[in-house]
Coordinates of C-alpha atoms in Angstrom, one line a residue:
M235 CA -10.3 -8.5 -24.1
S236 CA -10.8 -9.0 -20.4
G237 CA -13.4 -7.0 -18.6
L238 CA -10.6 -5.0 -17.0
T239 CA -8.8 -4.0 -20.2
E240 CA -12.1 -3.4 -22.1
Q241 CA -13.3 -0.9 -19.5
L242 CA -10.0 0.9 -19.3
E243 CA -10.0 1.3 -23.0
Q244 CA -13.6 2.5 -22.9
Q245 CA -12.7 5.2 -20.4
L246 CA -10.2 6.7 -22.9
I247 CA -12.7 6.6 -25.8
T248 CA -15.7 7.9 -23.9
D249 CA -13.7 10.8 -22.4
A250 CA -11.6 11.5 -25.5
S251 CA -11.9 15.3 -25.2
R252 CA -11.9 15.5 -21.4
P253 CA -8.8 16.0 -19.2
L254 CA -8.3 12.7 -17.3
M255 CA -4.8 12.6 -15.9
Q256 CA -2.4 15.2 -14.6
D257 CA 1.3 14.6 -14.3
A258 CA 3.7 15.9 -11.7
T259 CA 4.3 19.1 -13.7
K260 CA 0.5 19.7 -13.5
H261 CA 0.0 19.1 -17.2
W262 CA -3.3 17.6 -18.1
Y263 CA -3.9 14.9 -20.8
T264 CA -7.2 14.1 -22.5
G265 CA -8.6 10.6 -23.1
K266 CA -7.5 10.9 -26.8
Q267 CA -4.0 11.9 -25.9
L268 CA -3.7 9.1 -23.4
K269 CA -5.1 6.5 -25.8
T270 CA -2.6 7.6 -28.4
E271 CA 0.3 7.2 -26.0
K272 CA -1.0 3.9 -24.7
N273 CA -1.2 2.6 -28.3
I274 CA 2.4 3.7 -28.9
W275 CA 3.5 1.5 -26.1
K276 CA 1.3 -1.3 -27.2
T277 CA 2.7 -1.3 -30.7
Y278 CA 6.2 -1.1 -29.3
W279 CA 5.7 -4.2 -27.3
K280 CA 4.3 -6.1 -30.3
N281 CA 7.3 -5.1 -32.5
K282 CA 9.7 -6.4 -29.8
G283 CA 7.9 -9.7 -29.6
I284 CA 6.6 -9.1 -26.1
G285 CA 3.2 -10.8 -25.7
N286 CA 1.1 -13.4 -24.1
D287 CA 2.4 -14.6 -20.6
D288 CA 5.7 -12.5 -20.9
V289 CA 6.6 -11.2 -17.4
V290 CA 7.7 -7.5 -17.6
L291 CA 9.3 -5.8 -14.6
L292 CA 8.0 -2.3 -13.9
S293 CA 10.1 -0.1 -11.6
L294 CA 9.0 3.5 -12.0
T295 CA 8.0 6.4 -9.8
N296 CA 4.3 7.5 -9.8
S297 CA 3.4 8.9 -13.2
V298 CA 0.8 9.0 -16.0
T299 CA 3.3 6.7 -17.8
Y300 CA 3.0 4.1 -15.1
S301 CA -0.8 3.8 -15.7
L302 CA -0.5 3.6 -19.5
V303 CA 2.4 1.1 -19.6
T304 CA 0.5 -1.2 -17.3
Q305 CA -2.6 -1.0 -19.4
S306 CA -0.6 -1.6 -22.7
L307 CA 1.0 -4.7 -21.3
W308 CA -2.3 -6.1 -20.0
E309 CA -3.9 -5.6 -23.4
I310 CA -1.3 -7.9 -25.1
G311 CA -1.6 -10.6 -22.5
A312 CA 1.6 -9.8 -20.6
I313 CA 2.1 -10.0 -16.8
V314 CA 3.3 -6.9 -14.9
H315 CA 5.6 -7.3 -11.9
T316 CA 5.7 -4.0 -10.0
I317 CA 8.6 -3.2 -7.6
D318 CA 10.0 -0.3 -5.6
P319 CA 11.9 2.1 -7.9
Q320 CA 14.5 2.3 -5.2
T321 CA 15.4 -1.3 -5.7
T322 CA 19.1 -1.8 -6.5
E323 CA 20.6 -3.6 -9.5
I324 CA 21.7 -6.4 -7.2
Q325 CA 18.1 -6.9 -6.0
I326 CA 16.7 -6.7 -9.5
S327 CA 19.3 -9.3 -10.6
E328 CA 18.1 -11.7 -7.8
L329 CA 14.5 -11.2 -9.1
E330 CA 15.6 -11.7 -12.7
D331 CA 17.2 -15.1 -11.8
H332 CA 13.7 -16.2 -10.6
Y333 CA 11.4 -14.6 -13.2
N334 CA 13.5 -14.5 -16.4
Y335 CA 11.9 -11.2 -17.4
S336 CA 11.2 -10.5 -21.0
A337 CA 11.6 -6.8 -20.5
L338 CA 12.4 -4.2 -17.9
V339 CA 11.0 -0.7 -17.6
L340 CA 13.1 1.5 -15.3
N341 CA 13.4 5.1 -14.3
E342 CA 15.8 7.2 -16.4
N343 CA 18.1 7.9 -13.5
I344 CA 19.3 4.3 -13.1
H345 CA 22.8 3.9 -14.5
D346 CA 25.8 1.5 -14.5
L347 CA 23.7 -1.6 -14.9
K348 CA 26.7 -4.0 -15.2
Y349 CA 25.0 -7.3 -14.6
L350 CA 21.7 -6.5 -16.3
N351 CA 23.4 -5.2 -19.4
M352 CA 24.8 -8.7 -20.0
I353 CA 21.3 -10.1 -20.2
F354 CA 19.3 -7.2 -21.7
T355 CA 19.8 -4.6 -24.4
N356 CA 19.0 -1.0 -23.5
Q357 CA 16.5 0.2 -26.2
P358 CA 15.9 3.7 -27.6
R359 CA 13.5 5.5 -25.2
L360 CA 9.9 6.3 -26.1
A361 CA 8.6 9.8 -25.9
T362 CA 6.5 9.7 -22.7
L363 CA 4.4 12.9 -22.8
H364 CA 5.9 15.7 -20.7
E365 CA 7.3 13.2 -18.1
P366 CA 10.8 11.9 -17.7
E367 CA 11.5 9.1 -20.2
A368 CA 11.5 5.6 -19.0
Q369 CA 14.4 3.2 -19.8
I370 CA 13.4 0.1 -21.7
F371 CA 15.4 -3.1 -21.6
I372 CA 14.6 -6.1 -23.9
R373 CA 16.0 -9.6 -23.1
N374 CA 18.7 -10.7 -25.4
K375 CA 17.6 -13.7 -27.6
H376 CA 14.1 -13.2 -26.4
I377 CA 11.7 -15.7 -27.9
A378 CA 8.9 -13.7 -29.4
H379 CA 5.4 -14.3 -28.1
L380 CA 2.3 -13.3 -30.0
S381 CA 0.1 -10.6 -28.6
E382 CA -3.2 -12.1 -27.4
E383 CA -6.2 -10.5 -25.9
P384 CA -6.3 -11.6 -22.2
E385 CA -9.1 -13.7 -20.6
D386 CA -10.6 -12.7 -17.3
D387 CA -8.8 -15.5 -15.4
Q388 CA -5.4 -14.8 -16.9
L389 CA -2.6 -13.6 -14.5
A390 CA -2.1 -9.9 -14.8
L391 CA -0.1 -8.7 -11.9
I392 CA 2.6 -9.9 -9.6
M393 CA 3.3 -8.1 -6.3
H394 CA 5.1 -8.9 -3.1
T395 CA 3.4 -8.5 0.2
S396 CA 4.8 -5.8 2.5
G397 CA 6.5 -8.4 4.8
T398 CA 6.1 -6.4 8.0
T399 CA 6.0 -9.6 10.1
G400 CA 8.1 -11.9 8.0
K401 CA 9.4 -12.8 4.5
P402 CA 7.3 -11.2 1.7
K403 CA 5.0 -13.6 -0.2
R404 CA 4.6 -13.6 -4.0
V405 CA 1.0 -12.7 -4.9
G406 CA -0.4 -13.2 -8.4
L407 CA -3.7 -11.4 -9.3
T408 CA -5.8 -12.1 -12.3
H409 CA -7.7 -9.6 -14.5
Q410 CA -10.9 -10.6 -12.9
Q411 CA -9.6 -10.2 -9.3
I412 CA -8.2 -6.8 -10.0
L413 CA -11.5 -5.7 -11.6
A414 CA -13.5 -7.0 -8.7
G415 CA -11.1 -5.1 -6.3
A416 CA -11.5 -1.8 -8.2
N417 CA -15.3 -2.2 -8.4
N418 CA -15.4 -2.8 -4.7
I419 CA -13.8 0.6 -4.1
I420 CA -16.1 2.3 -6.6
Q421 CA -19.2 0.9 -4.8
T422 CA -18.1 1.7 -1.2
E423 CA -16.7 5.1 -2.0
K424 CA -19.5 6.1 -4.3
L425 CA -17.0 7.2 -7.0
T426 CA -18.3 9.0 -10.1
A427 CA -16.9 11.0 -13.0
E428 CA -17.0 14.1 -10.7
D429 CA -14.3 12.7 -8.4
K430 CA -10.7 13.7 -8.4
T431 CA -8.0 12.0 -6.5
L432 CA -4.3 12.7 -5.7
V433 CA -2.1 9.7 -6.1
I434 CA 0.6 10.0 -3.5
M435 CA 1.0 6.4 -2.3
P436 CA 3.6 4.4 -4.3
M437 CA 2.1 2.8 -7.4
F438 CA 4.0 -0.5 -7.0
H439 CA 1.7 -1.2 -4.0
I440 CA -1.9 -2.4 -4.4
N441 CA -3.3 0.7 -2.6
A442 CA -2.2 3.2 -5.3
L443 CA -2.4 0.9 -8.3
V444 CA -5.9 -0.4 -7.7
I445 CA -7.6 1.7 -5.1
S446 CA -6.5 5.1 -6.4
N447 CA -5.6 4.5 -10.0
L448 CA -7.9 1.8 -11.4
A449 CA -11.0 2.6 -9.3
T450 CA -10.8 6.2 -10.4
R451 CA -10.2 5.3 -14.1
L452 CA -13.1 2.8 -14.2
S453 CA -15.5 5.3 -12.6
H454 CA -14.3 7.9 -15.2
G455 CA -12.9 10.2 -12.6
Q456 CA -9.7 12.3 -12.8
L457 CA -6.2 11.3 -11.6
L458 CA -3.5 13.7 -10.4
F459 CA -0.1 11.9 -10.1
R460 CA 2.6 13.0 -7.8
E461 CA 6.0 11.2 -7.5
K462 CA 5.6 10.9 -3.8
F463 CA 3.9 12.5 -0.8
S464 CA 4.9 16.1 -0.1
A465 CA 3.8 17.5 3.2
H466 CA 4.6 21.0 1.9
N467 CA 2.4 20.7 -1.2
F468 CA -0.3 18.5 0.1
W469 CA -2.9 21.0 1.2
S470 CA -2.2 23.4 -1.6
D471 CA -2.8 20.6 -4.1
V472 CA -6.0 19.6 -2.3
S473 CA -7.4 23.1 -2.4
H474 CA -6.1 24.4 -5.8
E475 CA -7.0 21.2 -7.7
Q476 CA -10.3 20.7 -5.9
I477 CA -9.5 17.1 -4.9
T478 CA -12.6 15.1 -3.6
W479 CA -10.9 12.1 -2.0
I480 CA -7.4 10.6 -1.3
S481 CA -6.2 7.3 -0.1
L482 CA -3.3 7.7 2.4
T483 CA -1.8 6.2 5.5
P484 CA -1.8 7.0 9.3
A485 CA 1.9 7.9 8.9
I486 CA 0.9 10.7 6.5
L487 CA -1.8 11.9 8.8
A488 CA 0.7 12.1 11.7
I489 CA 3.0 14.2 9.5
L490 CA 0.2 16.6 8.5
L491 CA -0.6 17.0 12.2
R492 CA 3.0 18.1 12.9
R493 CA 2.9 20.9 10.3
D494 CA 1.3 24.4 10.2
E495 CA -0.3 24.2 6.8
E496 CA -4.1 24.2 6.6
P497 CA -6.6 23.4 3.8
T498 CA -8.5 26.3 2.3
D499 CA -11.6 26.0 0.2
N500 CA -11.3 22.3 -0.1
K501 CA -13.9 20.0 -1.7
L502 CA -12.8 16.8 0.0
R503 CA -15.6 14.3 0.6
F504 CA -13.3 12.2 2.7
L505 CA -9.8 10.9 3.3
R506 CA -9.4 7.2 3.2
T507 CA -6.8 5.6 5.6
S508 CA -5.3 2.1 5.4
S509 CA -2.1 0.1 5.2
A510 CA -1.5 0.4 8.9
P511 CA -3.6 0.8 12.1
L512 CA -5.0 4.3 12.8
L513 CA -4.4 5.1 16.4
P514 CA -7.6 6.5 18.1
S515 CA -5.5 9.4 19.4
T516 CA -4.4 10.3 15.9
H517 CA -8.0 10.1 14.7
D518 CA -9.1 12.4 17.5
K519 CA -6.5 15.0 16.8
F520 CA -7.1 15.0 13.0
D521 CA -10.9 15.5 13.6
Q522 CA -10.4 18.3 16.0
R523 CA -8.0 20.2 13.8
F524 CA -9.2 19.6 10.2
N525 CA -12.8 18.5 10.5
I526 CA -12.5 16.4 7.4
P527 CA -14.2 12.9 7.3
L528 CA -11.6 10.3 7.9
V529 CA -12.6 6.8 6.8
E530 CA -10.8 3.8 8.2
S531 CA -10.5 0.7 6.0
Y532 CA -8.7 -2.6 5.9
G533 CA -7.2 -4.5 3.0
M534 CA -4.3 -6.5 1.6
T535 CA -2.5 -7.3 -1.6
E536 CA -4.1 -10.8 -1.6
A537 CA -7.6 -9.2 -1.9
A538 CA -6.6 -6.8 -4.7
G539 CA -6.9 -4.0 -2.2
Q540 CA -9.9 -3.6 0.0
I541 CA -11.5 -6.1 2.4
A542 CA -13.6 -3.8 4.6
Q543 CA -14.3 0.0 4.8
N544 CA -16.4 2.2 6.9
P545 CA -19.6 3.3 5.1
L546 CA -19.3 7.0 4.2
D547 CA -22.8 7.7 5.6
H548 CA -22.3 5.7 8.9
P549 CA -18.6 5.3 9.9
I550 CA -18.0 3.8 13.3
R551 CA -14.8 4.8 15.2
N552 CA -12.3 2.2 16.1
T553 CA -13.5 -0.2 13.4
V554 CA -12.5 -0.7 9.8
G555 CA -16.1 -0.9 8.7
T556 CA -18.2 -3.5 6.9
F557 CA -17.4 -6.1 4.3
E558 CA -20.4 -6.5 2.0
N559 CA -18.3 -7.7 -1.0
T560 CA -16.1 -10.2 0.9
D561 CA -17.0 -13.5 2.6
L562 CA -15.4 -13.1 6.0
Q563 CA -15.1 -15.4 9.0
I564 CA -13.4 -15.2 12.4
L565 CA -11.7 -18.4 13.2
D566 CA -10.1 -19.9 16.4
S567 CA -6.7 -21.6 16.6
Q568 CA -8.4 -24.8 15.2
N569 CA -9.9 -22.9 12.3
R570 CA -13.4 -23.1 13.8
P571 CA -15.8 -20.2 13.3
L572 CA -16.2 -17.9 16.3
S573 CA -19.3 -16.1 17.5
T574 CA -20.0 -12.4 17.4
G575 CA -17.6 -10.3 19.4
Q576 CA -15.0 -13.1 19.8
V577 CA -11.4 -12.4 18.7
G578 CA -9.7 -14.7 16.3
Q579 CA -8.0 -14.9 12.9
I580 CA -9.7 -13.1 10.0
A581 CA -10.3 -15.5 7.1
I582 CA -11.6 -14.2 3.7
K583 CA -12.7 -15.4 0.3
G584 CA -14.4 -13.6 -2.6
D585 CA -14.1 -12.5 -6.2
S586 CA -11.1 -10.3 -5.5
V587 CA -9.3 -12.7 -3.2
I588 CA -6.5 -15.0 -4.4
K589 CA -7.0 -18.8 -4.1
N590 CA -3.3 -19.6 -3.8
Y591 CA 0.1 -17.9 -3.7
L592 CA 2.6 -18.2 -6.5
D593 CA 4.8 -20.2 -4.1
P594 CA 2.7 -23.1 -2.7
Q595 CA 1.6 -22.2 0.8
P596 CA -1.4 -24.5 1.6
E597 CA -1.1 -23.6 5.3
S598 CA -2.3 -20.1 4.4
F599 CA -5.7 -21.4 3.3
H600 CA -8.5 -23.4 4.9
D601 CA -11.7 -24.6 3.3
G602 CA -11.4 -22.1 0.5
Y603 CA -10.7 -19.2 2.8
L604 CA -7.4 -17.2 2.9
L605 CA -6.0 -17.0 6.4
T606 CA -4.9 -13.4 6.7
G607 CA -2.8 -13.7 9.8
D608 CA -4.7 -10.7 11.2
L609 CA -6.7 -10.9 14.4
G610 CA -10.1 -9.3 14.8
S611 CA -13.8 -9.6 15.7
V612 CA -17.1 -8.8 14.2
D613 CA -19.7 -6.9 16.3
E614 CA -23.5 -7.3 16.2
N615 CA -23.8 -4.6 13.5
K616 CA -21.3 -6.5 11.2
Y617 CA -18.5 -4.0 11.7
L618 CA -15.0 -5.4 11.7
H619 CA -12.6 -4.6 14.6
I620 CA -8.9 -5.2 14.1
A621 CA -7.0 -6.6 17.1
G622 CA -3.6 -6.8 15.5
R623 CA -1.4 -9.2 13.6
S624 CA -1.2 -12.7 15.1
K625 CA 2.6 -12.6 14.7
E626 CA 2.8 -9.1 16.3
M627 CA 1.0 -10.1 19.5
I628 CA 3.3 -10.3 22.4
I629 CA 2.9 -13.4 24.6
R630 CA 4.0 -12.4 28.1
G631 CA 3.6 -15.0 30.8
G632 CA 0.9 -16.8 28.7
E633 CA -1.1 -13.5 28.2
N634 CA -1.7 -11.8 24.9
V635 CA -0.5 -8.2 24.8
N636 CA -1.6 -6.0 21.9
P637 CA 1.2 -3.5 21.0
L638 CA -1.4 -1.1 19.5
T639 CA -3.0 -0.6 22.9
I640 CA 0.4 0.4 24.4
E641 CA 1.3 2.7 21.5
N642 CA -2.0 4.5 21.6
C643 CA -1.6 5.2 25.4
L644 CA 2.0 6.5 25.2
V645 CA 2.0 8.4 21.9
D646 CA 0.3 11.4 23.5
L647 CA 3.4 12.4 25.4
K648 CA 4.6 15.5 23.6
F649 CA 8.3 14.5 23.3
I650 CA 7.4 11.5 21.2
K651 CA 7.6 11.8 17.4
E652 CA 7.0 8.1 16.7
I653 CA 6.6 4.9 18.8
A654 CA 6.5 1.2 18.1
V655 CA 6.1 -1.6 20.6
V656 CA 7.5 -5.1 20.1
G657 CA 8.1 -8.2 22.1
I658 CA 11.6 -9.3 23.0
P659 CA 12.7 -12.7 24.4
D660 CA 12.6 -13.1 28.2
P661 CA 13.9 -16.2 30.1
I662 CA 11.1 -16.1 32.6
Y663 CA 8.0 -14.7 30.8
G664 CA 8.8 -15.9 27.3
E665 CA 8.4 -12.4 26.0
T666 CA 8.4 -8.9 27.5
V667 CA 7.4 -5.5 26.2
A668 CA 9.9 -3.1 24.7
A669 CA 8.9 0.4 23.4
V670 CA 11.1 2.0 20.8
I671 CA 10.7 5.7 20.7
V672 CA 11.8 8.3 18.1
P673 CA 11.9 11.6 20.1
N674 CA 11.1 15.1 18.6
I675 CA 14.4 16.4 20.0
E676 CA 17.6 14.4 20.4
T677 CA 19.0 14.2 23.9
K678 CA 21.5 11.9 25.5
D679 CA 19.8 11.9 28.9
H680 CA 16.4 10.2 28.8
R681 CA 15.8 9.8 32.5
H682 CA 13.0 12.4 32.6
Q683 CA 11.3 11.0 29.5
I684 CA 11.4 7.5 30.9
A685 CA 9.9 8.7 34.2
L686 CA 7.0 10.2 32.3
L687 CA 6.6 7.0 30.3
D688 CA 6.5 4.9 33.4
E689 CA 4.1 7.2 35.1
L690 CA 1.6 7.1 32.2
A691 CA 2.0 3.4 31.7
N692 CA 1.4 2.7 35.4
E693 CA -1.6 4.9 35.4
Q694 CA -3.4 3.6 32.2
L695 CA -2.0 0.2 31.3
L696 CA -2.4 -3.3 32.9
P697 CA 0.7 -4.6 34.6
V698 CA 1.3 -7.2 31.8
E699 CA 1.1 -4.3 29.2
R700 CA 3.7 -2.0 30.8
P701 CA 7.0 -1.8 28.9
T702 CA 10.0 -3.2 30.7
K703 CA 12.4 -1.6 28.3
Y704 CA 12.5 1.8 26.6
I705 CA 14.8 2.3 23.7
F706 CA 15.4 5.6 22.0
S707 CA 16.3 5.6 18.3
D708 CA 16.7 8.0 15.3
E709 CA 14.2 6.1 13.2
L710 CA 12.0 3.0 12.9
P711 CA 12.5 0.5 10.0
K712 CA 9.7 0.9 7.5
N713 CA 8.6 -0.3 4.1
A714 CA 7.8 1.9 1.1
T715 CA 4.3 2.7 2.4
K716 CA 5.8 3.9 5.7
K717 CA 4.5 0.8 7.6
V718 CA 6.7 -0.1 10.5
Q719 CA 8.5 -3.4 9.9
R720 CA 7.9 -4.9 13.4
A721 CA 9.7 -8.2 12.7
R722 CA 12.8 -6.3 11.7
L723 CA 12.5 -3.9 14.6
A724 CA 12.2 -6.8 17.1
E725 CA 15.4 -8.4 15.6
I726 CA 17.3 -5.1 15.9
V727 CA 16.1 -4.5 19.5
A728 CA 17.0 -8.1 20.5
Q729 CA 20.4 -7.8 19.0
Q730 CA 21.1 -4.5 20.7
L731 CA 20.1 -5.8 24.0
K732 CA 22.3 -8.9 23.5
E733 CA 25.3 -6.8 22.7
A734 CA 24.7 -4.3 25.6

């Protein structure tokens, strides 16, 4: 067995009589119960001829089943491809044309699969504890593969990057890389068997699957699965279940700040935030209201989760922390290393970092380092500062404009619910700054709001940073982790202005 599958199995054996996982109905399962259920799935796959190097699509909501199905497939040498459970049949069909899946595991509420039913046979469902049953589809005329215990360097997981600045990339992670990523979290967050975490981020993303799920399991902690984030239930779950830490996003923090609920008698050691930049103003408001340690971090799918995180005992505001377990450099436009404090592209390599994409992209690597596309700098204390995505930077008249600086300035206006800043084409300056705003209250006349925006921008921003266009919208385009899709937003704004 690989180190990853061996340690996951050992958790279930060591904690046979201890409650380890709780489902959405708040039913707990012991290690023994989980091991039995996992083996039912493992035997099922073997009987269906699913085995070494078979690619299995997993499209489920967060659940105990999700964790066990993934483990069962890894133990027989299969490769798991996780996707959003909201993916349509047409989208799944497009993926199927590329991957030729041996099996599909889908939510029970997916019906009328006309195209897929011509390729796969819907199998009798397995009893999945107290949770909704998953639908299982096995490929017609599937060529049986033997079950083989995986090696550390064998491919285990396929994920697509979030694609916030362009087309998503296909990332393949090995057993060893996933284990290294989980161990990185265990070390930096000082996880032990005494820890409990609430899984509210989607499991088809690296954050929940590795950072919340696997790191907790490998440290023998307890997992509480929720299908999705619920602002109404969040603090009651934290207090009643005595949660010690949670991985979440700045978008979730912003939602919590807009509500009246408060935690009572909580045991939180910290909340970990990632997946998108945390605006300093949001951090300040959260600290003042809740007084719960908020730890900023930085990661990506290509690194099996985490790249850097603020040390729990010495976090530094407006940084994403240190990177002891990752070899990190800051490079200039010619891929030459920059000095302390200089801003350039972040390049990484290490045990958890991929060495290539599933689709050849040699331009994404240099001298063994993955070029992340993110801009940043490292200070004299070895803390990493993020300056933004290279593709998100607005080039106005030859000057770099960071949209995060503008957003952090304007977001404090009380009528703003959400704001995102993008660059739009300009015949003179190349690009100019547009601010897209989702207001708290809809109104047709925005003249007063624009006057307030202009007043604040003129007072606190450089001339090159001041928006030349304000656009009011009902929503911002986002991915499943609530990260704003800036490339898509820029396209929408440009098209709207063109048609105006």
